XYZ file of C-alpha atoms in Angstrom:
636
model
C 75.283 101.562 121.428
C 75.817 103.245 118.122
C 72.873 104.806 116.777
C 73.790 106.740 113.893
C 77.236 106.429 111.620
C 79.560 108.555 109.115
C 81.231 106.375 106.710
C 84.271 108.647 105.996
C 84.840 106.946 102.870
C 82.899 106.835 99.097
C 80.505 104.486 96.466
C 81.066 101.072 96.907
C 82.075 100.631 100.665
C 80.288 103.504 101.388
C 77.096 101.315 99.992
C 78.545 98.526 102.003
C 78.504 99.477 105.398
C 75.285 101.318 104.960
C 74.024 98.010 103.939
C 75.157 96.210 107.414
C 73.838 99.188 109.664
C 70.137 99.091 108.087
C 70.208 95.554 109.128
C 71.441 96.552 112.802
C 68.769 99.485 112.874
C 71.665 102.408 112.328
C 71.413 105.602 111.033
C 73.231 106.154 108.138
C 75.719 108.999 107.321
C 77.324 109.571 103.554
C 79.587 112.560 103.103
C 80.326 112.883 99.229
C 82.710 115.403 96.784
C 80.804 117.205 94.068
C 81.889 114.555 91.202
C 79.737 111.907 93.932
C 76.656 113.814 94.674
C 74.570 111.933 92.307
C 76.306 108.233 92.946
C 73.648 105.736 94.635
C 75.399 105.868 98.222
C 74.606 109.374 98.859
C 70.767 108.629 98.407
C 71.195 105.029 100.033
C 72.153 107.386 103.367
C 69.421 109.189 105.725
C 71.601 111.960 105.611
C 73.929 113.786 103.513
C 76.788 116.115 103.947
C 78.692 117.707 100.710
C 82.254 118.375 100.609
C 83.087 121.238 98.047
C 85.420 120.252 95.198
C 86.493 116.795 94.020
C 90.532 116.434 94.759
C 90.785 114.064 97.763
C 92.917 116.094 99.339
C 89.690 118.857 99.456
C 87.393 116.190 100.493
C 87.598 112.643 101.773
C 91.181 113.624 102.922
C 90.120 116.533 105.063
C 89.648 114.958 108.696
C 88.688 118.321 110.203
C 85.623 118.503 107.450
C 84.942 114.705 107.852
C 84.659 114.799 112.111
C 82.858 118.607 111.672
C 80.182 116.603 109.166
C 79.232 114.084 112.041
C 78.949 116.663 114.860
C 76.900 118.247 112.347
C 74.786 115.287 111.649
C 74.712 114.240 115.295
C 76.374 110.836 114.263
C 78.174 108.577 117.248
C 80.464 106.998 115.389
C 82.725 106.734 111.953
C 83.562 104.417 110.249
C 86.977 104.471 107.659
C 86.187 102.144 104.612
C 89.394 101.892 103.398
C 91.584 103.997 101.411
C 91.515 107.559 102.399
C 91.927 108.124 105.969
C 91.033 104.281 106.849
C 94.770 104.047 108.398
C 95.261 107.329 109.486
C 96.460 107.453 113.089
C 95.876 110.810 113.643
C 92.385 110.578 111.902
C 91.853 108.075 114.355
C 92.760 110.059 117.611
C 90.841 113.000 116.133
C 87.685 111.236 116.362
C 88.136 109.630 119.914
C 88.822 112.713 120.833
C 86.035 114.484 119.490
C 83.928 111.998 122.037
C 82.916 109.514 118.517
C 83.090 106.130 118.432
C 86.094 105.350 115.885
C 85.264 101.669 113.897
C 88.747 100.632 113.254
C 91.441 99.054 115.726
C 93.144 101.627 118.273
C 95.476 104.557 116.744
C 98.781 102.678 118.597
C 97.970 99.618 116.279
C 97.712 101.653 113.284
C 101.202 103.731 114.331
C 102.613 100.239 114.509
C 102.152 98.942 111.276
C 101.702 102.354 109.267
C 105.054 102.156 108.154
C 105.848 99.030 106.453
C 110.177 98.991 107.176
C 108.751 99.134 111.375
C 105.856 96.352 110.399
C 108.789 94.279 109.166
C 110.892 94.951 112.423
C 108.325 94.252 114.705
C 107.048 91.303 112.996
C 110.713 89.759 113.190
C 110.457 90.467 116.503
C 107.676 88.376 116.656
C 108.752 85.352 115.168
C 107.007 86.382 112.228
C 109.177 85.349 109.046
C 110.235 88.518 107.002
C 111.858 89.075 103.538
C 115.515 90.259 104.816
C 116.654 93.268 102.435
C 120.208 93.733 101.253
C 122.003 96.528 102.540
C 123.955 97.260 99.257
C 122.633 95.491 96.502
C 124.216 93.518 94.061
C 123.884 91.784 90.455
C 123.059 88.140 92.767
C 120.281 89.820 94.670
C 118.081 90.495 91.704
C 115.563 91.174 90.671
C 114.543 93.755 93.601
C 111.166 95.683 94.260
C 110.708 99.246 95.147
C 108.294 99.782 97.831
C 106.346 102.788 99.362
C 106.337 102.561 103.138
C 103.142 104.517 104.106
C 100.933 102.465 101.574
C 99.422 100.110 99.003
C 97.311 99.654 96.141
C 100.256 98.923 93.714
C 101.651 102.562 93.866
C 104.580 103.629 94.982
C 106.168 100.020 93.603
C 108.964 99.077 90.692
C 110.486 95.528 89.693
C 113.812 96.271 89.315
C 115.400 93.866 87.163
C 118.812 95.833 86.298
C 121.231 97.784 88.718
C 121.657 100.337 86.728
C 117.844 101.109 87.045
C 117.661 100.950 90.597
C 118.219 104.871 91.454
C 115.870 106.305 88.686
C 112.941 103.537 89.586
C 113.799 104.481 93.712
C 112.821 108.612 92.428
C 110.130 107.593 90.718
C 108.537 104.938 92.974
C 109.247 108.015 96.080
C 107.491 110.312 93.463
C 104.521 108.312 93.225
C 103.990 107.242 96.736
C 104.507 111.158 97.433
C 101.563 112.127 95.429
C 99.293 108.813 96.952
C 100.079 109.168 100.129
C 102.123 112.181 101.420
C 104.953 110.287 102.504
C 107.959 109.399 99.719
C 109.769 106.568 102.027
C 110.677 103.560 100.047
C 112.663 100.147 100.572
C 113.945 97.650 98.671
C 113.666 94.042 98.991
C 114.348 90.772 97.118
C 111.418 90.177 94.458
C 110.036 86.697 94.712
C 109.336 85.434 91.152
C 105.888 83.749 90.470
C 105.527 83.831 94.237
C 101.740 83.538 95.984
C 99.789 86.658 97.578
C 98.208 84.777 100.192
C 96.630 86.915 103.087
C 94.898 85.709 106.320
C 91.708 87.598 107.727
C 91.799 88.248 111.844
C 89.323 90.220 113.769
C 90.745 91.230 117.100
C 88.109 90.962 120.301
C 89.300 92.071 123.894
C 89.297 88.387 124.882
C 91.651 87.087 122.105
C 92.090 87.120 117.947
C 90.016 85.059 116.058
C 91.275 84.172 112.433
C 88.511 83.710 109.301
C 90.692 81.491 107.198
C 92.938 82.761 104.189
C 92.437 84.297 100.850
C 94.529 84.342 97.674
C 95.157 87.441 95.539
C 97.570 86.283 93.807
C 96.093 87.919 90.657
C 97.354 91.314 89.926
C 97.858 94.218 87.763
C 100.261 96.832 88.355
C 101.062 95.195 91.928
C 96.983 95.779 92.174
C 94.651 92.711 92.921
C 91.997 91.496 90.408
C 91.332 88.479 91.144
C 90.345 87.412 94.765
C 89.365 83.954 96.660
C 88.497 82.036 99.804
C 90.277 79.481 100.918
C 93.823 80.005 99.089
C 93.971 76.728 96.668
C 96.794 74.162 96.135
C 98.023 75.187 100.040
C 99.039 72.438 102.324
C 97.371 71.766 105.475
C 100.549 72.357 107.328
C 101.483 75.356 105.923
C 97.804 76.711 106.210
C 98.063 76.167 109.664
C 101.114 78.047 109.862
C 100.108 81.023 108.281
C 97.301 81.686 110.193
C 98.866 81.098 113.379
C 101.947 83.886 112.080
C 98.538 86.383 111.711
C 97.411 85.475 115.039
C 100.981 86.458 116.801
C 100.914 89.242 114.260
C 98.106 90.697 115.923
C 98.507 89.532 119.195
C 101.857 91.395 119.082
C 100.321 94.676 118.892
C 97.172 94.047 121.095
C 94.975 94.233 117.723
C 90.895 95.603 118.038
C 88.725 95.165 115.350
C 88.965 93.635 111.666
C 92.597 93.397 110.382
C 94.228 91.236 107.504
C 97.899 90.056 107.825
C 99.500 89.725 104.378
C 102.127 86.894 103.206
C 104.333 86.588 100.458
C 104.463 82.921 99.696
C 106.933 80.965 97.728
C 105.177 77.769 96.536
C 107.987 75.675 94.887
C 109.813 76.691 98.424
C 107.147 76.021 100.761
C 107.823 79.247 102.284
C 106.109 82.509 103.026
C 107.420 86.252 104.447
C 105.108 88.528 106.283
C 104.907 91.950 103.575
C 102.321 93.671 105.727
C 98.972 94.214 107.712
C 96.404 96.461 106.450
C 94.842 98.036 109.781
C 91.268 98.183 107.954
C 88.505 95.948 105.825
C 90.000 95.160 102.442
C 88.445 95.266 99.138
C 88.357 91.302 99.000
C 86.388 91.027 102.552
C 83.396 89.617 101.177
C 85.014 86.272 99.736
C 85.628 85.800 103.919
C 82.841 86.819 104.369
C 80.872 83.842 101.615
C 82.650 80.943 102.880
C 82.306 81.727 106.654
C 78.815 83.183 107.152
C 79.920 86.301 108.892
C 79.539 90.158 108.239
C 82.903 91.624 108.968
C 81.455 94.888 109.254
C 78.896 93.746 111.672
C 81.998 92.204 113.289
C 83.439 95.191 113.390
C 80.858 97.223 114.964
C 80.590 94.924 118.036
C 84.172 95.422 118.596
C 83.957 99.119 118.448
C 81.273 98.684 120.644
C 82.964 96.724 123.129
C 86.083 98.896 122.847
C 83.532 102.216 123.941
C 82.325 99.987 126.920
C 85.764 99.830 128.222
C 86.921 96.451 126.412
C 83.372 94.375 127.564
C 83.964 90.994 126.752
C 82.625 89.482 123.248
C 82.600 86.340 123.760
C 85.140 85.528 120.719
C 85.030 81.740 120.285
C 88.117 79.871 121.335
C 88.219 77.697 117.770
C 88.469 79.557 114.360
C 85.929 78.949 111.787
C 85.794 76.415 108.842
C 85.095 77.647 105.535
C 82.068 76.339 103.545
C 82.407 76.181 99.793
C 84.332 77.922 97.720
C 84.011 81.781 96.943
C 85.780 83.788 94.009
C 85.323 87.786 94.012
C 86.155 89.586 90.630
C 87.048 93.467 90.374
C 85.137 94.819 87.727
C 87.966 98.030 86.493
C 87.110 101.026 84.104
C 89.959 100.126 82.388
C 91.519 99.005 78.999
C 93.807 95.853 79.592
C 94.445 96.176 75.433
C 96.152 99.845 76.179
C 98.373 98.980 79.446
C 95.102 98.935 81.336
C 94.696 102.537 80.846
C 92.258 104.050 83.563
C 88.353 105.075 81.685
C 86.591 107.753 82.237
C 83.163 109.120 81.677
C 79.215 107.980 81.997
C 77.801 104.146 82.151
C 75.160 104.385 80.161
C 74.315 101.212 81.253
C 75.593 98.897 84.371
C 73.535 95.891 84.488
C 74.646 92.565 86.449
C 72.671 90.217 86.933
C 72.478 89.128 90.767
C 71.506 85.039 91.196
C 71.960 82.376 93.270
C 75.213 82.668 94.957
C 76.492 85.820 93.599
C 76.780 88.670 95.249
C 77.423 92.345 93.514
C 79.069 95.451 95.837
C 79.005 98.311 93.601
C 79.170 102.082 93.587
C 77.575 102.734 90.295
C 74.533 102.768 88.500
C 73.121 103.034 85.323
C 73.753 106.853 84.209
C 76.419 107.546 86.978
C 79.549 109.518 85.844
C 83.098 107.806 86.795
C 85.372 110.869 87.106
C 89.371 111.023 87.277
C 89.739 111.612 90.768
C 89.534 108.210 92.355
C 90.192 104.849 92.044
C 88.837 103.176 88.446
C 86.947 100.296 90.208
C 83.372 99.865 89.133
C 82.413 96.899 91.167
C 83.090 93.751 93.140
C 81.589 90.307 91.621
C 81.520 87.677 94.250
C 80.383 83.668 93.602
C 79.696 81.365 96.374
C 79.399 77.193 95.563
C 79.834 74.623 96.668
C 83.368 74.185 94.846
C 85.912 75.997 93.282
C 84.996 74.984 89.776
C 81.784 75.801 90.177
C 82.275 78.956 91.678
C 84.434 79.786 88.677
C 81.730 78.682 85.808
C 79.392 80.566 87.663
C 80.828 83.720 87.736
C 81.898 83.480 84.385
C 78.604 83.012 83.023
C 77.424 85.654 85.153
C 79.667 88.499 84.051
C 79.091 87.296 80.212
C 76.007 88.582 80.847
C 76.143 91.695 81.872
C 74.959 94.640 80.013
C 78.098 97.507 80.349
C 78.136 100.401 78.276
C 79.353 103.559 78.116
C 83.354 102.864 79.103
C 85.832 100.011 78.328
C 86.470 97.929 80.924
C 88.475 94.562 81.819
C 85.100 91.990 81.763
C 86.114 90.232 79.096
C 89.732 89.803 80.948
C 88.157 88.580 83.842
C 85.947 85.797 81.879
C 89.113 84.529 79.975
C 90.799 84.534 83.477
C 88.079 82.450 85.051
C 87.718 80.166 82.228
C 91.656 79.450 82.167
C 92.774 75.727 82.098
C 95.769 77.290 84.544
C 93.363 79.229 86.585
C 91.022 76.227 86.953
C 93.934 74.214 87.945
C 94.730 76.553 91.070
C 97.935 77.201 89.084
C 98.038 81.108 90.710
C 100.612 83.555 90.929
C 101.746 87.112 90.963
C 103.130 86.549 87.490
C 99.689 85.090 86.166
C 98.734 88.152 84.106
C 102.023 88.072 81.894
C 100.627 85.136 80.029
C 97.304 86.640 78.378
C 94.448 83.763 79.047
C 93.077 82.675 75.464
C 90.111 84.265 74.993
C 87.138 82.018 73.744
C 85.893 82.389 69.911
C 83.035 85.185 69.823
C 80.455 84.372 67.099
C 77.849 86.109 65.263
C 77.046 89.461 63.931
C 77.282 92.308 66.120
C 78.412 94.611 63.316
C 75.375 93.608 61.195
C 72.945 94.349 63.966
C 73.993 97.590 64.906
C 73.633 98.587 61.242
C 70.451 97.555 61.256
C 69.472 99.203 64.852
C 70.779 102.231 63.623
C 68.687 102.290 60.496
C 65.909 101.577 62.019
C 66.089 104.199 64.809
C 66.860 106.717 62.044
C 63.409 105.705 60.736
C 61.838 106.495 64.332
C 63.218 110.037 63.875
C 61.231 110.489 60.958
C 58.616 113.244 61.042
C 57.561 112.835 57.664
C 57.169 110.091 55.409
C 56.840 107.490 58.145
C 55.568 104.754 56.048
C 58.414 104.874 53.376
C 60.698 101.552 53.761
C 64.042 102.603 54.817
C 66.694 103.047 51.807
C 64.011 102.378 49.732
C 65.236 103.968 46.391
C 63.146 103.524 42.453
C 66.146 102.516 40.983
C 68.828 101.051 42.614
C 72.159 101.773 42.033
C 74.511 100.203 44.920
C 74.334 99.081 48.333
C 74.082 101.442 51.469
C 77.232 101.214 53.613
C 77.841 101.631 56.985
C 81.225 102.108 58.462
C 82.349 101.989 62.278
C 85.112 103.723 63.240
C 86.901 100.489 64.014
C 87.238 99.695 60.227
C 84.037 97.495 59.883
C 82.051 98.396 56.835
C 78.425 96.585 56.321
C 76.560 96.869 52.960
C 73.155 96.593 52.807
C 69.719 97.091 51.315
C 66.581 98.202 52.346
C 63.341 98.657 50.614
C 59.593 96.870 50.471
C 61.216 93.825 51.162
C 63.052 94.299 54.412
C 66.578 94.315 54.460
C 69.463 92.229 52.638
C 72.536 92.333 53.916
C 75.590 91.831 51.416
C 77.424 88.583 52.155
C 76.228 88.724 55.314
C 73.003 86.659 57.563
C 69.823 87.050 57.040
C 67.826 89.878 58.550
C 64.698 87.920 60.539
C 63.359 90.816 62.833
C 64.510 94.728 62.612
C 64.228 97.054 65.578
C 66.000 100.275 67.248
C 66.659 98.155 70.052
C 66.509 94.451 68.976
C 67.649 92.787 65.849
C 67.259 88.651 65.275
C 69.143 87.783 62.232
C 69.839 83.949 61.116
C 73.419 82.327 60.092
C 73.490 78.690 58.826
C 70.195 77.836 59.856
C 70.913 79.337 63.501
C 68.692 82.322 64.804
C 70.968 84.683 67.287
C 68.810 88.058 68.764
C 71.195 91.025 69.432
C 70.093 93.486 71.962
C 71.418 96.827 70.620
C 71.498 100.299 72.366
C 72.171 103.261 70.077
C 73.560 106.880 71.874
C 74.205 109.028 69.160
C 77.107 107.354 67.018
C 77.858 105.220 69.339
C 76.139 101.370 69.762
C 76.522 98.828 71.881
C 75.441 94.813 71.110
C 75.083 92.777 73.756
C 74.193 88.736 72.028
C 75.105 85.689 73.268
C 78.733 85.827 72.104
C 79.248 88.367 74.050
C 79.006 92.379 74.039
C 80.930 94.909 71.420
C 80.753 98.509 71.164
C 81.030 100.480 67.775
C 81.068 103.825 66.553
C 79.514 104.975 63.459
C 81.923 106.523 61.523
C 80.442 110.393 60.527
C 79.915 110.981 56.611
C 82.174 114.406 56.801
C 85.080 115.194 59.360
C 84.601 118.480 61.344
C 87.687 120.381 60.648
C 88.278 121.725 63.999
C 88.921 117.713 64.977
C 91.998 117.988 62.890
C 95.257 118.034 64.730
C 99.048 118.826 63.236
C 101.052 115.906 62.732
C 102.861 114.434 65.656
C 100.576 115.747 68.314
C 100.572 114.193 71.362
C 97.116 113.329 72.819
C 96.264 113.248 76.594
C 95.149 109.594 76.414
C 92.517 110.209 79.400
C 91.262 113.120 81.385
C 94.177 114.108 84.109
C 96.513 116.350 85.649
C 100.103 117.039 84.178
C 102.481 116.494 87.280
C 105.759 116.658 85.277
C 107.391 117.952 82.077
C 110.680 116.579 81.090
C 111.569 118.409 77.692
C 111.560 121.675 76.111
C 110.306 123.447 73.004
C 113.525 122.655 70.596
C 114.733 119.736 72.320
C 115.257 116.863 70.266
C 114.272 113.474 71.344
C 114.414 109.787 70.575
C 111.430 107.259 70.146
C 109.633 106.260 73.483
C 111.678 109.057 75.526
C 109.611 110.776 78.167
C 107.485 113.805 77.285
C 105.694 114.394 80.538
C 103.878 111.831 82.904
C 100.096 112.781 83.139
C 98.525 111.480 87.102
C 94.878 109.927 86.621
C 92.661 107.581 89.054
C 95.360 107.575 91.535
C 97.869 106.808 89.300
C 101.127 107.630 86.780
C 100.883 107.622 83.370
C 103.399 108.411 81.228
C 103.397 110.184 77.811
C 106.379 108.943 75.497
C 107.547 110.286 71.685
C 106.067 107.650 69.072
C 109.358 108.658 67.050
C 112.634 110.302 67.357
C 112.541 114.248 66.517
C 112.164 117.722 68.127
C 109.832 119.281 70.436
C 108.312 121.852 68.422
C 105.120 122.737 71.073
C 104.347 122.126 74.721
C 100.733 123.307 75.992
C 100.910 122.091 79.397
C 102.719 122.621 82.675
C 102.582 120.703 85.735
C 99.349 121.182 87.785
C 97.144 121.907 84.450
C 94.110 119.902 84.192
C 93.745 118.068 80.685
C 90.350 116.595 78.569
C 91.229 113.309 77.096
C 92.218 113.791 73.179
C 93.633 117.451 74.335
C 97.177 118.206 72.527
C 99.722 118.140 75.460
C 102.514 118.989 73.376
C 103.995 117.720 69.600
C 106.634 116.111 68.478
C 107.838 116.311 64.481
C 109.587 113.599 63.368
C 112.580 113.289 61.263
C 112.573 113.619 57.998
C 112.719 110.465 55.896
């Protein structure tokens, strides 16, 4: 029996599995970096274990400080998350042998299917159908993709949709799944346009593999999922059939233990899918399974581990698989800006409110207040709706992450609503290429502008220490309107005095607060909730949410910067430099690439001209808005 567990792993699955063992009466273990000593996991744990610095490789890489912090903690047993060290093999032997009960399948499966080019071989082997890859390519085999072998998560891939690109996106997809995952192996295969990334969940028991249905992902971002949901939709029976039999020989193949999910590549307007991989862990997307099945894969998990110590004791896996129930749709919630490339975000959440209701389910790392630093992945949470249909499922989680309080740091909510409100999305019309089509956004209403002037008045009256009962703006003679201006080119002009405010052009002001403003539009009364940090405000209304920035009445010199500059668009470390100081270059050529939240970012001339300054070199840590180097253009 396992009495107390390490999860090896950080925030949200961390929070996860903890959640599962209080249930089961187990001990809880968190081990956490210094950037994660104050995220909720670490106090949601009975015990805690820090690991000095904040690079992964420092930390949640470091097997020898991860199996030292359960001996420590007198903890039986580990468990992976994923990510990290979740499909490690080594990691995996380490902690059998340190006499710990490992929570994941058995090292040989993991060896099996660690390297994606074997997966495909064995899997063939199988029966399994695979994606065959040309030996030398040619102009009729395009377009291609450039895989990493040794992992996932979208890095360590390239379309390729031109020979003549092939080599330079083979470096630079090796470079990438270098940095990721210490291993630069890639392969090419065919690229399957608009095809389906339909997965099938399978939790191997010593007495045989039982599969939990299906899920599509077919919604993705950088090769990354967004969009997750349970069962697949618009998939014949037949073929449903037949993909989760291929997972069942999948696993059977390689004698699978534990919770696994076989991945399929699937070509609708074919009928046709190719195993891509299996992911020897829990995925992010578990807990759509997880809705429309009534199960806890984690729990599931645990009995297997279990039963694996007790020298494979039976578990009495039932001979027929599941049925789903209902329809369940799982959002992830990104610090990211979909408007700028989704571009990873960085910094505090001054507020993270969702509201949990009937049938939706939140797994989340972060809090209210909690810093989201540049060392790991940019995902904030995990939205999950469970109804009775599809549509329903959709609406709900719509309406649900509409009204969510989030401020603090960009991020792609409003993406996800127009995704879940899309005639093609609520048709089941899915693919890989979904996301290349932006989904029309609906019409926001109202006056968020207008009440954050007003907020901010008003909480520059609360500051007062003198002359408290003065009306604000209040002037004996007045000469022109007050104007407020937001850094996003909004200007409001308004009065104040004895008779409230009057704003120019603009609604009517019905009730005036630091923290809520009702103004009224055509007869129609709206209330703003408004939250004021300094210059910056956020307005959350019915419409929806916006934040603005007050614009400052004088510029601090030392914000000035020369002409041409080149900013470091986020917090980050420089991994490469590709010009020098007198090098001329033309518009959109690479400067250097900047690495951020696990991935590549690079920074490109706006114009053509000569490098005239570089400040970094690979390995230095940048601020976001730092100068990295600059750039003079040509003279007209």
């Amino acid at each position: 029996m396992i009495t107390r567990l390490l999860v090896a792993n950080r925030a949200e699955i961390a929070s996860r599995v903890f959640r599962t063992c209080r249930a089961l009466g187990i001990e809880t273990v968190a081990i956490h970096s210094d950037a994660d000593a104050r995220l909720p996991y670490v106090a949601e744990a009975d015990l805690a274990v820090p690991l000095a610095g904040n690079a992964p490789a420092d930390t949640y890489l470091r097997a020898d400080l991860v199996i030292d912090a359960a001996r420590r903690t007198g903890a039986d047993a580990i468990h992976p998350g994923y990510g990290f060290l979740s499909e490690n093999a080594d990691f995996a032997r380490a902690v059998i042998a340190a006499g710990i009960t490992w929570v994941g399948p058995q090292p040989e499966a993991i060896d099996a299917m660690g390297s994606k080019i074997e997966a495909k071989r064995l899997m063939a082997a199988a029966g399994v159908p695979v994606l065959e890859a040309p030996e030398e390519p040619t102009q009729a085999d395009l377009p291609l993709i450039v895989k990493a072998s040794a992992g996932g998560g979208g890095r360590g891939m390239r379309i390729v949709r031109t020979l003549a690109d092939l080599p330079g996106e083979i470096d630079r997809a090796a470079a990438e799944a270098a940095s990721a995952f210490g291993d630069g192996t890639v392969f090419v295969e065919p690229y399957v346009e608009r095809g389906r990334h339909v997965e099938v969940q399978v939790v191997g028991h010593p007495d045989g593999v039982r599969v939990y249905g299906e899920r599509d992902c077919s919604l993705q971002r950088r090769h990354q999922k967004v969009v997750e949901e349970a069962p697949a939709p618009r998939l014949p029976d037949a073929t449903r059939r037949a993909l989760h039999e291929a997972a069942r020989a999948a696993a059977e193949a390689i004698g699978y233990l534990g919770a696994g999910t076989v991945e399929f590549l699937y070509d609708q307007a074919a009928d046709r899918f190719y195993f891509l991989e299996m992911n020897t862990r829990l995925q992010v997307e578990h807990p759509v399974t997880e809705a429309v099945h009534g199960v806890d894969l984690v729990a599931e998990q645990l009995a297997v581990a279990e039963s694996s110590a007790s020298a494979g004791a039976p578990t009495h896996a039932q001979a027929d698989d599941p049925e789903p129930e209902g329809h369940a749709i799982e959002v992830r919630l990104y610090a990211e800006d979909p408007e700028a490339g989704y571009q990873p975000q960085s910094g505090r959440l001054t507020t993270f409110e969702i509201p949990v209701e009937t049938g939706i389910r939140v797994d989340t790392g972060f809090a209210s207040g909690s810093e989201v630093s540049t060392h790991y992945d940019a995902m904030l949470a995990k939205v999950i709706a469970h109804a009775p249909t599809r549509e329903a499922a959709a609406r709900t989680l719509a309406g649900v992450l509409d009204r969510a309080r989030i401020h603090g740091l960009t991020t792609n909510r409003e993406q996800l609503v127009a995704v879940l409100r899309d005639p093609r999305f609520l048709a089941g019309d899915v693919t890989t290429a979904f996301l290349d089509v932006p989904s029309p956004a609906r019409a926001r209403t109202g006056h968020p502008e207008v009440a954050a002037t007003i907020a901010l008045a008003e909480a520059d009256r609360a500051r007062r220490v003198v002359q408290r009962g003065t009306p604000v703006a209040w002037r004996n003679v007045v000469s022109q309107a007050q104007r407020t201006t937001f850094d996003d080119g909004t200007e409001v002009a308004w009065y104040g005095g004895r008779t409230g405010y009057t704003v120019v052009d603009g609604p009517t002001v019905v009730e005036a607060g630091p923290t809520r403003v009702t103004l009224e539009a055509d007869g129609v009364r709206t209330t703003y909730d408004v939250a004021v940090d300094g210059l910056s405000v956020d307005v959350d209304w019915p419409g929806g949410h916006r934040a603005l920035r007050r614009t400052p009445r004088f510029t601090d010199p030392a914000d000035a910067v020369t002409s041409g500059s080149l900013l470091a668009p986020m917090p980050g470390t420089v991994v490469r430099v590709d010009v020098e100081v007198g090098q001329a270059v033309g518009q959109g050529a690479t400067v250097l690439v900047l690495e951020a939240m696990k991935m590549q970012h690079t920074v490109s001339a706006p114009a053509a001209g000569t490098v005239t300054e570089i400040n970094v070199k690979p390995g230095t840590q940048v601020a976001s808005g730092e100068v990295l180097a600059v750039v003079e253009g040509e003279a007209p």
